[in-house]
Amino acid sequence: MRIGIREMKTRFSRYIQRIKEGETIIITERNTPVAKLVPIQLPVSEEILRLVEVGMVSWKGGKPKGLATPVEPQGTVSVADIATEDRR
């Protein structure tokens, strides 16, 4: 979205809300871009908490238990062998 400086000053709160919702805003002066407002990138833990707050995910507060049964490796080739082969 592109808006002029005057428009940004007039409706600042509205545009800040849109940025919070993930939108990027380019501010122009006489149709020339002069600034770009983008949402900040939250650390993953803060982002997850935000998703919990808005109800997009649920969390009971406990630590994840992991898989019910461990995954057994298949085959005899290790990841290191595959990486070494890939580099050749």
XYZ file of C-alpha atoms in Angstrom:
88
model
C 0.000 0.000 0.000
C 1.248 3.493 -0.847
C 0.118 6.596 1.005
C 1.207 10.217 1.169
C 2.756 11.824 4.229
C -0.321 13.966 4.869
C -2.596 10.902 4.719
C -0.284 9.056 7.125
C -0.360 11.951 9.591
C -4.147 12.214 9.393
C -4.870 8.509 9.935
C -1.744 7.372 11.762
C -3.508 4.984 14.181
C -5.402 3.277 11.370
C -2.208 2.602 9.420
C -0.327 1.390 12.501
C -3.134 -1.132 13.032
C -2.768 -2.322 9.429
C 0.979 -2.739 9.940
C 0.302 -4.778 13.095
C -1.903 -7.018 10.946
C 1.049 -7.699 8.638
C 0.670 -5.080 5.923
C 3.619 -3.098 4.540
C 3.094 0.607 3.858
C 5.213 2.788 1.595
C 5.040 6.482 2.454
C 5.389 8.911 -0.431
C 6.112 12.605 -0.782
C 4.795 14.019 -4.037
C 4.456 10.446 -5.347
C 8.095 9.626 -4.568
C 8.662 6.832 -2.023
C 10.486 8.140 1.060
C 9.866 5.470 3.716
C 8.667 1.924 4.163
C 6.855 0.759 7.291
C 6.899 -2.989 7.861
C 5.818 -5.167 10.773
C 8.651 -6.224 13.057
C 9.632 -9.877 13.031
C 8.878 -11.311 16.453
C 10.985 -14.117 17.894
C 9.271 -17.466 17.358
C 8.213 -17.783 21.004
C 6.553 -14.344 20.970
C 4.869 -15.142 17.657
C 3.442 -18.360 19.084
C 2.138 -16.500 22.144
C 0.508 -13.939 19.842
C -1.196 -16.752 17.919
C -2.475 -18.168 21.209
C -3.809 -14.725 22.199
C -5.799 -14.329 18.986
C -7.109 -17.887 19.208
C -5.416 -19.312 16.106
C -3.663 -22.017 18.145
C -4.186 -23.495 21.581
C -1.665 -24.365 24.255
C -2.302 -25.859 27.666
C 0.943 -24.485 29.074
C 2.811 -27.779 29.298
C 5.992 -28.885 27.632
C 5.498 -30.843 24.384
C 5.848 -34.590 24.960
C 7.267 -35.436 21.556
C 6.423 -38.506 19.526
C 4.634 -41.411 21.176
C 7.123 -43.863 19.679
C 10.674 -43.018 18.619
C 11.467 -42.985 14.923
C 13.743 -45.837 13.893
C 16.403 -45.125 11.253
C 15.923 -46.926 7.956
C 18.726 -48.218 5.774
C 22.465 -48.265 6.390
C 23.528 -44.957 4.820
C 24.126 -42.122 7.297
C 23.314 -38.468 6.715
C 27.055 -37.741 6.805
C 27.621 -40.261 3.982
C 24.886 -38.624 1.902
C 26.346 -35.141 2.501
C 29.856 -36.320 1.595
C 28.590 -37.952 -1.593
C 26.631 -34.820 -2.493
C 29.772 -32.660 -2.228
C 31.662 -34.736 -4.808
